[in-house]
CSV table of C-alpha atoms in Angstrom, one decimal:
chain,number,residue,atom,x,y,z
A,400,UNK,CA,120.9,-149.7,-39.0
A,401,UNK,CA,124.1,-151.3,-40.0
A,402,UNK,CA,126.0,-152.1,-43.2
A,403,UNK,CA,127.7,-155.0,-41.5
A,404,UNK,CA,126.4,-158.4,-42.7
A,405,UNK,CA,127.5,-160.6,-39.8
A,406,UNK,CA,124.3,-162.6,-39.7
A,407,UNK,CA,123.8,-163.7,-43.3
A,408,UNK,CA,122.1,-167.0,-43.6
A,409,UNK,CA,120.9,-167.1,-40.0
A,410,UNK,CA,117.4,-167.2,-38.6
A,411,UNK,CA,116.3,-165.4,-35.5
A,412,UNK,CA,113.2,-165.5,-33.4
A,413,UNK,CA,112.5,-162.4,-31.3
A,414,UNK,CA,109.8,-162.4,-28.5
A,415,UNK,CA,108.4,-159.0,-27.6
A,416,UNK,CA,109.4,-158.0,-31.1
A,417,UNK,CA,106.3,-155.8,-31.8
A,418,UNK,CA,107.6,-152.7,-30.0
A,419,UNK,CA,110.4,-151.2,-28.0
A,420,UNK,CA,113.8,-152.9,-27.6
A,421,UNK,CA,112.5,-156.1,-29.2
A,422,UNK,CA,111.5,-154.3,-32.4
A,423,UNK,CA,114.8,-152.4,-32.5
A,424,UNK,CA,116.6,-155.7,-32.1
A,425,UNK,CA,114.6,-157.4,-34.8
A,426,UNK,CA,115.3,-154.5,-37.2
A,427,UNK,CA,119.0,-154.6,-36.4
A,428,UNK,CA,119.4,-158.3,-36.9
A,429,UNK,CA,117.6,-158.1,-40.2
A,430,UNK,CA,119.8,-155.2,-41.3
A,431,UNK,CA,122.8,-157.5,-40.6
A,432,UNK,CA,121.4,-160.2,-42.9
A,433,UNK,CA,119.3,-162.4,-40.6
A,434,UNK,CA,115.8,-163.7,-41.3
A,435,UNK,CA,113.6,-162.8,-38.4
A,436,UNK,CA,110.4,-164.1,-36.9
A,437,UNK,CA,108.8,-161.5,-34.7
A,438,UNK,CA,106.7,-163.0,-31.9
A,439,UNK,CA,104.4,-160.8,-29.9
A,440,UNK,CA,101.2,-161.4,-27.9
A,441,UNK,CA,99.6,-158.6,-29.9
A,442,UNK,CA,99.1,-159.9,-33.5
A,443,UNK,CA,98.7,-156.4,-35.0
A,444,UNK,CA,102.0,-155.2,-33.5
A,445,UNK,CA,103.8,-158.3,-34.7
A,446,UNK,CA,102.6,-157.9,-38.3
A,447,UNK,CA,103.3,-154.2,-38.4
A,448,UNK,CA,106.8,-154.8,-37.1
A,449,UNK,CA,107.4,-157.5,-39.7
A,450,UNK,CA,106.1,-155.2,-42.5
A,451,UNK,CA,108.5,-152.5,-41.3
A,452,UNK,CA,111.4,-154.9,-42.0
A,453,UNK,CA,110.1,-156.4,-45.2
A,454,UNK,CA,110.5,-159.8,-46.9
A,455,UNK,CA,113.2,-161.0,-44.5
A,456,UNK,CA,110.7,-161.0,-41.6
A,457,UNK,CA,107.5,-162.8,-40.6
A,458,UNK,CA,105.1,-162.5,-37.7
A,459,UNK,CA,103.6,-164.8,-35.2
A,460,UNK,CA,101.2,-164.1,-32.2
A,461,UNK,CA,102.1,-166.1,-29.1
A,462,UNK,CA,102.0,-165.9,-25.3
A,463,UNK,CA,105.5,-166.6,-24.0
A,464,UNK,CA,104.1,-168.2,-20.8
A,465,UNK,CA,102.5,-170.9,-22.9
A,466,UNK,CA,104.6,-173.9,-23.9
A,467,UNK,CA,102.3,-174.9,-26.8
A,468,UNK,CA,102.4,-171.3,-28.1
A,469,UNK,CA,106.2,-171.1,-28.0
A,470,UNK,CA,106.6,-174.6,-29.6
A,471,UNK,CA,104.3,-173.4,-32.4
A,472,UNK,CA,106.3,-170.2,-32.8
A,473,UNK,CA,109.6,-172.1,-33.2
A,474,UNK,CA,107.9,-174.5,-35.6
A,475,UNK,CA,106.6,-171.5,-37.6
A,476,UNK,CA,110.1,-169.9,-37.8
A,477,UNK,CA,111.4,-173.2,-39.2
A,478,UNK,CA,108.5,-173.5,-41.7
A,479,UNK,CA,109.2,-170.0,-42.9
A,480,UNK,CA,113.0,-169.9,-43.0
A,481,UNK,CA,114.2,-173.5,-42.6
A,482,UNK,CA,115.9,-173.5,-39.3
A,483,UNK,CA,116.6,-171.5,-36.1
A,484,UNK,CA,120.0,-170.1,-35.1
A,485,UNK,CA,119.2,-167.2,-32.7
A,486,UNK,CA,116.6,-166.8,-30.0
A,487,UNK,CA,116.0,-163.4,-28.5
A,488,UNK,CA,113.8,-163.4,-25.4
A,489,UNK,CA,112.8,-159.8,-25.0
A,490,UNK,CA,109.1,-160.0,-24.0
A,491,UNK,CA,108.4,-158.5,-20.6
A,492,UNK,CA,106.1,-156.3,-18.6
A,493,UNK,CA,106.5,-153.8,-15.8
A,494,UNK,CA,104.5,-152.7,-12.8
A,495,UNK,CA,105.3,-150.6,-9.7
A,496,UNK,CA,103.9,-151.3,-6.2
A,497,UNK,CA,105.4,-151.3,-2.8
A,498,UNK,CA,105.7,-154.9,-1.4
A,499,UNK,CA,103.1,-154.3,1.3
A,500,UNK,CA,100.6,-152.9,-1.2
A,501,UNK,CA,101.2,-155.4,-4.1
A,502,UNK,CA,98.8,-158.2,-4.7
A,503,UNK,CA,100.0,-161.8,-5.0
A,504,UNK,CA,98.2,-161.9,-8.3
A,505,UNK,CA,100.3,-159.0,-9.7
A,506,UNK,CA,103.5,-160.4,-8.3
A,507,UNK,CA,102.9,-163.8,-9.9
A,508,UNK,CA,102.0,-162.2,-13.2
A,509,UNK,CA,105.3,-160.4,-13.3
A,510,UNK,CA,107.1,-163.6,-12.6
A,511,UNK,CA,105.1,-165.5,-15.2
A,512,UNK,CA,105.9,-163.1,-18.1
A,513,UNK,CA,109.4,-161.9,-17.2
A,514,UNK,CA,110.9,-165.1,-15.8
A,515,UNK,CA,108.8,-168.1,-16.7
A,516,UNK,CA,108.3,-166.7,-20.2
A,517,UNK,CA,112.1,-166.7,-20.6
A,518,UNK,CA,112.3,-170.3,-19.3
A,519,UNK,CA,109.6,-171.5,-21.7
A,520,UNK,CA,111.2,-169.7,-24.7
A,521,UNK,CA,114.7,-171.0,-23.9
A,522,UNK,CA,113.3,-174.6,-23.9
A,523,UNK,CA,111.5,-174.3,-27.2
A,524,UNK,CA,114.5,-172.5,-28.9
A,525,UNK,CA,117.1,-174.9,-27.6
A,526,UNK,CA,115.2,-178.0,-28.5
A,527,UNK,CA,115.1,-176.9,-32.1
A,528,UNK,CA,118.8,-175.9,-32.1
A,529,UNK,CA,119.7,-179.3,-30.7
A,530,UNK,CA,117.5,-181.1,-33.3
A,531,UNK,CA,119.4,-179.3,-36.0
A,532,UNK,CA,122.8,-180.3,-34.5
A,533,UNK,CA,124.1,-176.9,-35.5
A,534,UNK,CA,124.5,-174.9,-32.3
A,535,UNK,CA,123.1,-171.5,-31.8
A,536,UNK,CA,122.8,-168.4,-29.6
A,537,UNK,CA,120.1,-167.4,-27.1
A,538,UNK,CA,119.9,-164.0,-25.6
A,539,UNK,CA,117.7,-163.3,-22.6
A,540,UNK,CA,116.7,-159.8,-21.6
A,541,UNK,CA,117.4,-159.1,-18.0
A,542,UNK,CA,117.8,-155.6,-16.6
A,543,UNK,CA,120.0,-153.5,-14.4
A,544,UNK,CA,117.4,-154.3,-11.8
A,545,UNK,CA,118.7,-157.8,-11.7
A,546,UNK,CA,121.5,-156.2,-9.6
A,547,UNK,CA,120.1,-152.9,-8.5
A,548,UNK,CA,117.1,-153.0,-6.0
A,549,UNK,CA,114.4,-150.3,-6.5
A,550,UNK,CA,111.6,-149.2,-4.3
A,551,UNK,CA,108.3,-150.4,-5.7
A,552,UNK,CA,109.9,-152.9,-8.1
A,553,UNK,CA,110.3,-155.9,-5.9
A,554,UNK,CA,108.5,-158.3,-8.2
A,555,UNK,CA,110.3,-156.9,-11.3
A,556,UNK,CA,113.7,-157.0,-9.7
A,557,UNK,CA,113.2,-160.6,-8.5
A,558,UNK,CA,112.1,-161.7,-11.9
A,559,UNK,CA,115.1,-160.1,-13.7
A,560,UNK,CA,117.6,-161.4,-11.1
A,561,UNK,CA,116.1,-164.8,-11.9
A,562,UNK,CA,116.6,-164.2,-15.6
A,563,UNK,CA,120.3,-163.5,-15.0
A,564,UNK,CA,120.8,-166.7,-13.0
A,565,UNK,CA,118.7,-168.8,-15.4
A,566,UNK,CA,121.0,-167.5,-18.2
A,567,UNK,CA,124.0,-168.9,-16.4
A,568,UNK,CA,122.4,-172.3,-15.7
A,569,UNK,CA,121.2,-172.6,-19.3
A,570,UNK,CA,124.7,-171.7,-20.6
A,571,UNK,CA,126.1,-174.5,-18.5
A,572,UNK,CA,123.6,-177.1,-19.7
A,573,UNK,CA,123.6,-176.1,-23.3
A,574,UNK,CA,127.3,-175.6,-23.9
A,575,UNK,CA,127.8,-179.3,-24.8
A,576,UNK,CA,125.3,-178.7,-27.7
A,577,UNK,CA,127.3,-175.8,-29.0
A,578,UNK,CA,124.7,-173.3,-27.9
A,579,UNK,CA,125.8,-170.1,-26.3
A,580,UNK,CA,123.4,-168.4,-23.8
A,581,UNK,CA,124.0,-164.8,-22.8
A,582,UNK,CA,122.0,-162.1,-21.1
A,583,UNK,CA,121.6,-158.4,-21.9
A,584,UNK,CA,120.7,-156.0,-19.1
A,585,UNK,CA,119.3,-152.7,-20.3
A,586,UNK,CA,119.4,-149.7,-18.1
A,587,UNK,CA,117.0,-146.8,-18.6
A,588,UNK,CA,116.1,-147.0,-22.3
A,589,UNK,CA,113.6,-144.8,-24.1
A,590,UNK,CA,110.7,-147.2,-24.9
A,591,UNK,CA,106.9,-146.6,-24.7
A,592,UNK,CA,106.8,-148.3,-21.3
A,593,UNK,CA,109.7,-146.3,-19.9
A,594,UNK,CA,108.6,-143.1,-21.4
A,595,UNK,CA,105.3,-143.3,-19.4
A,596,UNK,CA,107.4,-143.6,-16.2
A,597,UNK,CA,109.6,-140.7,-17.2
A,598,UNK,CA,106.5,-138.5,-17.8
A,599,UNK,CA,105.9,-138.3,-14.0
A,600,UNK,CA,107.2,-134.9,-12.8
A,601,UNK,CA,110.8,-135.2,-11.6
A,602,UNK,CA,111.2,-138.8,-12.7
A,603,UNK,CA,113.5,-138.1,-15.7
A,604,UNK,CA,115.8,-135.9,-13.7
A,605,UNK,CA,115.9,-138.5,-10.9
A,606,UNK,CA,117.0,-141.2,-13.3
A,607,UNK,CA,119.5,-139.2,-15.4
A,608,UNK,CA,121.2,-137.9,-12.3
A,609,UNK,CA,122.1,-141.5,-11.6
A,610,UNK,CA,123.5,-142.3,-15.1
A,611,UNK,CA,127.1,-141.4,-15.8
A,612,UNK,CA,126.2,-140.4,-19.4
A,613,UNK,CA,123.3,-138.3,-18.2
A,614,UNK,CA,120.7,-139.6,-20.6
A,615,UNK,CA,118.4,-142.5,-21.3
A,616,UNK,CA,119.6,-145.1,-23.8
A,617,UNK,CA,118.1,-145.6,-27.2
A,618,UNK,CA,116.6,-148.9,-28.3
A,619,UNK,CA,119.0,-148.9,-31.2
A,620,UNK,CA,122.0,-148.8,-28.9
A,621,UNK,CA,120.7,-151.9,-27.0
A,622,UNK,CA,120.0,-153.6,-30.3
A,623,UNK,CA,123.6,-153.0,-31.5
A,624,UNK,CA,124.8,-154.8,-28.3
A,625,UNK,CA,122.5,-157.8,-29.0
A,626,UNK,CA,123.7,-158.0,-32.6
A,627,UNK,CA,127.3,-158.2,-31.3
A,628,UNK,CA,126.4,-160.9,-28.8
A,629,UNK,CA,124.7,-163.2,-31.4
A,630,UNK,CA,127.5,-162.7,-33.9
A,631,UNK,CA,130.7,-164.7,-34.3
A,632,UNK,CA,132.5,-161.7,-32.9
A,633,UNK,CA,131.2,-162.8,-29.5
A,634,UNK,CA,132.0,-166.5,-30.0
A,635,UNK,CA,133.8,-166.9,-26.7
A,636,UNK,CA,131.1,-165.2,-24.6
A,637,UNK,CA,128.5,-167.3,-22.8
A,638,UNK,CA,127.0,-167.5,-19.3
A,639,UNK,CA,127.2,-163.9,-18.5
A,640,UNK,CA,125.0,-160.8,-18.8
A,641,UNK,CA,126.1,-157.6,-20.5
A,642,UNK,CA,124.7,-154.5,-18.9
A,643,UNK,CA,124.0,-151.7,-21.3
A,644,UNK,CA,123.3,-148.9,-18.9
A,645,UNK,CA,125.3,-145.7,-19.5
A,646,UNK,CA,127.1,-146.4,-16.3
A,647,UNK,CA,124.0,-146.5,-14.1
A,648,UNK,CA,125.2,-149.5,-12.1
A,649,UNK,CA,128.0,-147.3,-10.6
A,650,UNK,CA,125.3,-145.2,-8.9
A,651,UNK,CA,122.4,-145.6,-6.6
A,652,UNK,CA,119.0,-146.3,-8.0
A,653,UNK,CA,116.7,-143.2,-7.7
A,654,UNK,CA,114.4,-143.3,-4.7
A,655,UNK,CA,111.3,-142.3,-6.6
A,656,UNK,CA,108.7,-143.3,-3.9
A,657,UNK,CA,110.5,-141.1,-1.3
A,658,UNK,CA,110.7,-138.2,-3.8
A,659,UNK,CA,107.0,-138.5,-4.6
A,660,UNK,CA,106.1,-138.6,-0.9
A,661,UNK,CA,108.2,-135.5,-0.3
A,662,UNK,CA,106.5,-133.7,-3.2
A,663,UNK,CA,103.0,-134.6,-1.9
A,664,UNK,CA,103.8,-133.3,1.6
A,665,UNK,CA,105.1,-129.9,0.2
């Protein structure tokens, strides 16, 4: 947590705020003085996360792929805290399958949550910010996989690349309204979803060999970067994605499927 109070008087909405990087981000923004609405599809997770923060947080259950849900989430943030200054779009899911083995249903599900969910959230957040005539900041969660292809992650990579480009377009269109739109691209970060992947024999070693700092990131490190991006310290940053990856983008993505095939054959 931080003793810096850069966000006093501001109100943030965080999708996917019930766990992982979304939760860490909500906690960091609150520690810097923001009021935070935690939005998560899982109501229990959202309420537990809000309780972990205290009186400066509230919870709301919503599906980010639903326009009525996200409009209601934004309206609830305003009813609780009076306005909306910051939108953090961190909700996402993952799944691994080679392209020839992946179903169209699964491919579409990943696009719906990881890309269309960001689109829906940006629209709802920006409309409120424009109605207030007070500007604002929107941060979309992309991934190093927006730039780095990975075997078995075709649907995920495509969605995250879409998030990075959507961020640029939104920045262009919303700049006249005083709204900055930026992306954050986490590399390997220790969250419940990632830790399940790293529990596969050899996976942790394969990933950390491809990271200059030789370790996974912590959610708190990613949250610190987001707090910077939404603060006035980043007032001249828009239309770009900051990759928080320990230097992983300088290396090749680990070829996990080939390693698993070699292990099976031995």
